[in-house]
Coordinates of C-alpha atoms in Angstrom, one line a residue:
Chain A
D1 CA -11.8 30.3 -2.2
G2 CA -11.9 26.5 -2.3
G3 CA -12.2 24.6 0.9
I4 CA -14.2 22.8 3.5
T5 CA -16.6 24.5 5.9
Q6 CA -18.1 23.1 9.0
S7 CA -20.8 24.5 11.1
P8 CA -21.4 25.4 13.8
K9 CA -18.0 25.9 15.4
Y10 CA -19.3 25.2 18.8
L11 CA -22.4 23.1 19.6
F12 CA -24.0 22.3 22.9
R13 CA -26.5 19.4 23.4
K14 CA -28.6 18.2 26.1
E15 CA -28.4 14.5 26.9
G16 CA -31.0 12.5 24.8
Q17 CA -31.0 14.9 21.9
N18 CA -29.8 14.3 18.4
V19 CA -27.7 16.9 16.7
T20 CA -26.5 17.4 13.2
L21 CA -23.1 18.7 12.2
S22 CA -22.8 20.3 8.8
C23 CA -19.9 19.8 6.4
E24 CA -19.7 21.4 2.9
Q25 CA -16.8 21.3 0.4
N26 CA -16.4 23.2 -2.9
L27 CA -13.2 21.3 -3.9
N28 CA -15.2 19.0 -6.2
H29 CA -13.9 16.0 -4.2
D30 CA -15.5 12.6 -4.5
A31 CA -14.6 11.3 -1.1
M32 CA -15.6 12.8 2.3
Y33 CA -14.9 11.7 5.8
W34 CA -15.9 12.3 9.4
Y35 CA -13.4 11.9 12.3
R36 CA -13.6 12.2 16.0
Q37 CA -10.7 13.7 18.0
D38 CA -10.4 13.3 21.8
P39 CA -7.7 15.1 23.8
G40 CA -4.3 13.6 23.4
Q41 CA -5.5 11.0 20.9
G42 CA -5.2 10.6 17.2
L43 CA -8.1 10.8 14.7
R44 CA -10.7 8.1 14.7
L45 CA -12.8 7.5 11.6
I46 CA -16.5 7.5 12.1
Y47 CA -18.0 7.3 8.5
Y48 CA -16.7 7.9 5.0
S49 CA -18.3 8.3 1.6
Q50 CA -16.6 7.7 -1.7
I51 CA -19.5 8.8 -3.9
V52 CA -22.9 10.3 -3.7
N53 CA -25.6 8.1 -2.1
D54 CA -23.0 5.7 -0.8
F55 CA -21.2 5.6 2.6
Q56 CA -19.4 3.1 4.8
K57 CA -18.9 2.8 8.6
G58 CA -15.5 3.6 10.0
D59 CA -14.0 2.3 13.2
I60 CA -16.4 4.0 15.6
A61 CA -19.7 4.4 13.8
E62 CA -22.0 3.3 16.6
G63 CA -24.3 6.2 17.7
Y64 CA -23.7 8.2 14.5
S65 CA -25.4 8.5 11.2
V66 CA -24.6 10.2 7.9
S67 CA -26.1 11.0 4.5
R68 CA -24.6 11.9 1.2
E69 CA -27.3 13.3 -1.0
K70 CA -25.0 15.8 -2.7
K71 CA -21.4 15.7 -3.7
E72 CA -20.7 18.9 -1.8
S73 CA -22.4 17.9 1.5
F74 CA -21.8 15.2 4.1
P75 CA -23.7 15.9 7.3
L76 CA -23.1 13.9 10.5
T77 CA -25.9 13.2 13.1
V78 CA -24.8 12.4 16.6
T79 CA -27.7 10.4 18.0
S80 CA -28.7 9.9 21.6
A81 CA -27.3 6.4 21.3
Q82 CA -23.8 7.8 21.3
K83 CA -22.7 7.3 24.9
N84 CA -19.9 9.8 25.1
P85 CA -20.4 12.4 22.3
T86 CA -18.4 15.3 23.8
A87 CA -15.5 15.6 21.4
F88 CA -14.0 17.6 18.5
Y89 CA -15.4 16.5 15.1
L90 CA -13.5 17.0 11.9
C91 CA -14.7 16.6 8.4
A92 CA -12.3 16.0 5.5
S93 CA -12.4 15.4 1.8
S94 CA -10.1 13.9 -0.8
G95 CA -10.0 13.9 -4.6
R96 CA -10.3 10.4 -5.9
R97 CA -12.3 7.9 -3.8
V98 CA -10.4 6.4 -0.9
S99 CA -7.1 5.8 -2.7
T100 CA -6.4 9.4 -3.3
D101 CA -3.1 11.0 -2.4
T102 CA -4.1 13.8 0.0
Q103 CA -6.8 14.7 2.4
Y104 CA -7.9 18.2 3.4
F105 CA -9.7 19.0 6.7
G106 CA -12.3 21.5 7.7
P107 CA -12.0 23.8 10.8
G108 CA -13.9 21.4 13.1
T109 CA -16.9 21.5 15.4
R110 CA -16.6 21.1 19.1
L111 CA -19.6 19.3 20.6
T112 CA -20.3 19.5 24.3
V113 CA -23.0 17.5 26.0
L114 CA -24.5 19.2 29.0
Chain B
G1 CA -8.2 0.4 13.6
Q2 CA -4.5 0.6 12.9
Q3 CA -2.5 3.6 14.4
L4 CA 0.9 4.9 13.6
N5 CA 3.5 5.6 16.2
Q6 CA 5.0 9.1 16.6
S7 CA 7.9 10.3 18.6
P8 CA 8.6 12.2 20.5
Q9 CA 5.1 12.5 22.1
S10 CA 6.0 16.1 23.1
M11 CA 9.0 18.4 22.9
F12 CA 10.1 21.7 24.3
I13 CA 12.7 23.7 22.3
Q14 CA 14.2 27.1 22.3
E15 CA 13.3 29.5 19.5
G16 CA 15.8 29.1 16.7
E17 CA 16.5 25.5 17.3
D18 CA 16.0 22.7 14.8
V19 CA 13.3 20.1 15.4
S20 CA 13.1 16.4 14.3
M21 CA 10.2 14.1 14.7
N22 CA 9.3 10.8 13.2
C23 CA 6.4 8.5 12.4
T24 CA 6.7 4.7 12.3
S25 CA 4.5 1.8 11.3
S26 CA 4.6 -2.0 11.3
S27 CA 3.0 -1.8 7.8
I28 CA 4.3 -0.2 4.6
F29 CA 2.5 2.8 3.0
N30 CA 2.4 4.2 -0.4
T31 CA 1.8 7.8 0.8
W32 CA 2.9 9.7 3.8
L33 CA 1.3 13.0 4.8
W34 CA 2.3 15.5 7.5
Y35 CA -0.2 17.9 9.1
K36 CA 0.0 20.7 11.7
Q37 CA -3.0 21.4 14.0
D38 CA -3.4 24.6 16.0
P39 CA -5.6 24.4 19.2
G40 CA -9.3 24.3 18.3
E41 CA -8.6 24.2 14.5
G42 CA -8.6 21.6 11.8
P43 CA -5.2 20.0 10.7
V44 CA -3.5 21.8 7.8
L45 CA -1.6 19.8 5.3
L46 CA 2.2 20.6 5.3
I47 CA 3.8 18.1 3.1
A48 CA 2.8 15.0 1.0
L49 CA 5.2 12.2 0.1
Y50 CA 4.5 9.7 -2.6
K51 CA 7.7 7.8 -3.2
A52 CA 10.1 5.8 -1.0
G53 CA 13.2 7.9 -0.3
E54 CA 11.6 11.1 -1.4
L55 CA 12.7 14.3 0.3
T56 CA 10.4 17.3 0.1
S57 CA 10.7 20.8 1.5
N58 CA 8.1 23.4 2.3
G59 CA 9.9 26.5 3.5
R60 CA 11.6 25.6 6.8
L61 CA 10.0 22.2 6.8
T62 CA 11.5 19.1 5.3
A63 CA 10.0 15.7 5.3
Q64 CA 11.3 12.3 4.0
F65 CA 9.6 9.1 3.0
G66 CA 11.6 6.3 4.6
I67 CA 13.3 3.8 2.3
T68 CA 11.5 0.9 4.1
R69 CA 8.2 2.6 3.5
K70 CA 7.4 2.0 7.1
D71 CA 8.5 5.4 8.4
S72 CA 8.6 9.1 7.7
F73 CA 10.5 12.0 9.2
L74 CA 9.7 15.7 9.6
N75 CA 12.3 18.4 10.3
I76 CA 11.7 22.0 11.1
S77 CA 14.7 24.4 10.9
A78 CA 15.2 27.6 12.9
S79 CA 12.0 27.2 14.9
I80 CA 9.8 30.3 15.6
P81 CA 6.9 30.8 18.1
S82 CA 4.2 30.1 15.4
D83 CA 5.6 26.6 15.0
V84 CA 3.8 25.7 18.2
G85 CA 1.1 23.1 17.7
I86 CA 0.5 19.4 17.2
Y87 CA 2.1 17.7 14.2
F88 CA 0.3 14.6 12.8
C89 CA 1.5 12.0 10.3
A90 CA -0.8 10.0 8.2
G91 CA -0.2 7.0 6.0
L92 CA -2.2 5.7 3.0
N93 CA -2.3 2.6 1.0
Y94 CA -4.3 2.3 -2.2
G95 CA -7.8 1.1 -1.6
Q96 CA -7.6 1.7 2.1
N97 CA -8.4 4.5 4.5
F98 CA -5.9 7.0 5.9
V99 CA -4.2 6.0 9.2
F100 CA -3.1 8.7 11.6
G101 CA -0.5 9.0 14.3
P102 CA -1.3 10.4 17.8
G103 CA 0.7 13.5 17.1
T104 CA 3.8 15.3 18.4
R105 CA 3.1 18.3 20.5
L106 CA 5.7 21.1 19.9
S107 CA 6.3 23.9 22.3
V108 CA 8.7 26.7 21.5
L109 CA 10.2 28.7 24.3
P110 CA 11.3 32.3 23.6

């Protein structure tokens, strides 16, 4: 079954800790994305990557970091510098760099800072 | 970043009724996408539109790419309880990132 997986589904973090959210896809897509979703709001782009070993900041990259060492994987680290990290995080992928026609989402990770 | 406008923001309908919602932008797009998101889940792609004026159906769902390329419409016929959720639109221009609307929250009353 082709698709995007995210883990864990729920994540709790103490203030001052870094946490890493996993995203894996087996769709053979070149581009991958991380979005943040807050209640009642649309999706906001954190980081995106069009190709392995390359990534760009989105609209709200401060306090986050990513890596793209493999085509299938695009982990997101939420650092202690992110002031308000509690949110629902969505990973997505698309077929041909940024100008592709469609985008598919993973099931999401809900991060709560205690 | 740029955002799309969606209306209505929320709607309550009776089971069996038809639903209409739209998405507008001040900019033109080459692609329009419609997604449905259930609580606590990721958005699921419903319909993709690639050409101005295009009308595409997916079961009881029909979406249209506006002629001006600045808007898109989604209709749901004969709504059922499982239609409950948030419907997002997204626009795309070549060489740019996807832009998303804030969503329309649909509630279906039995």
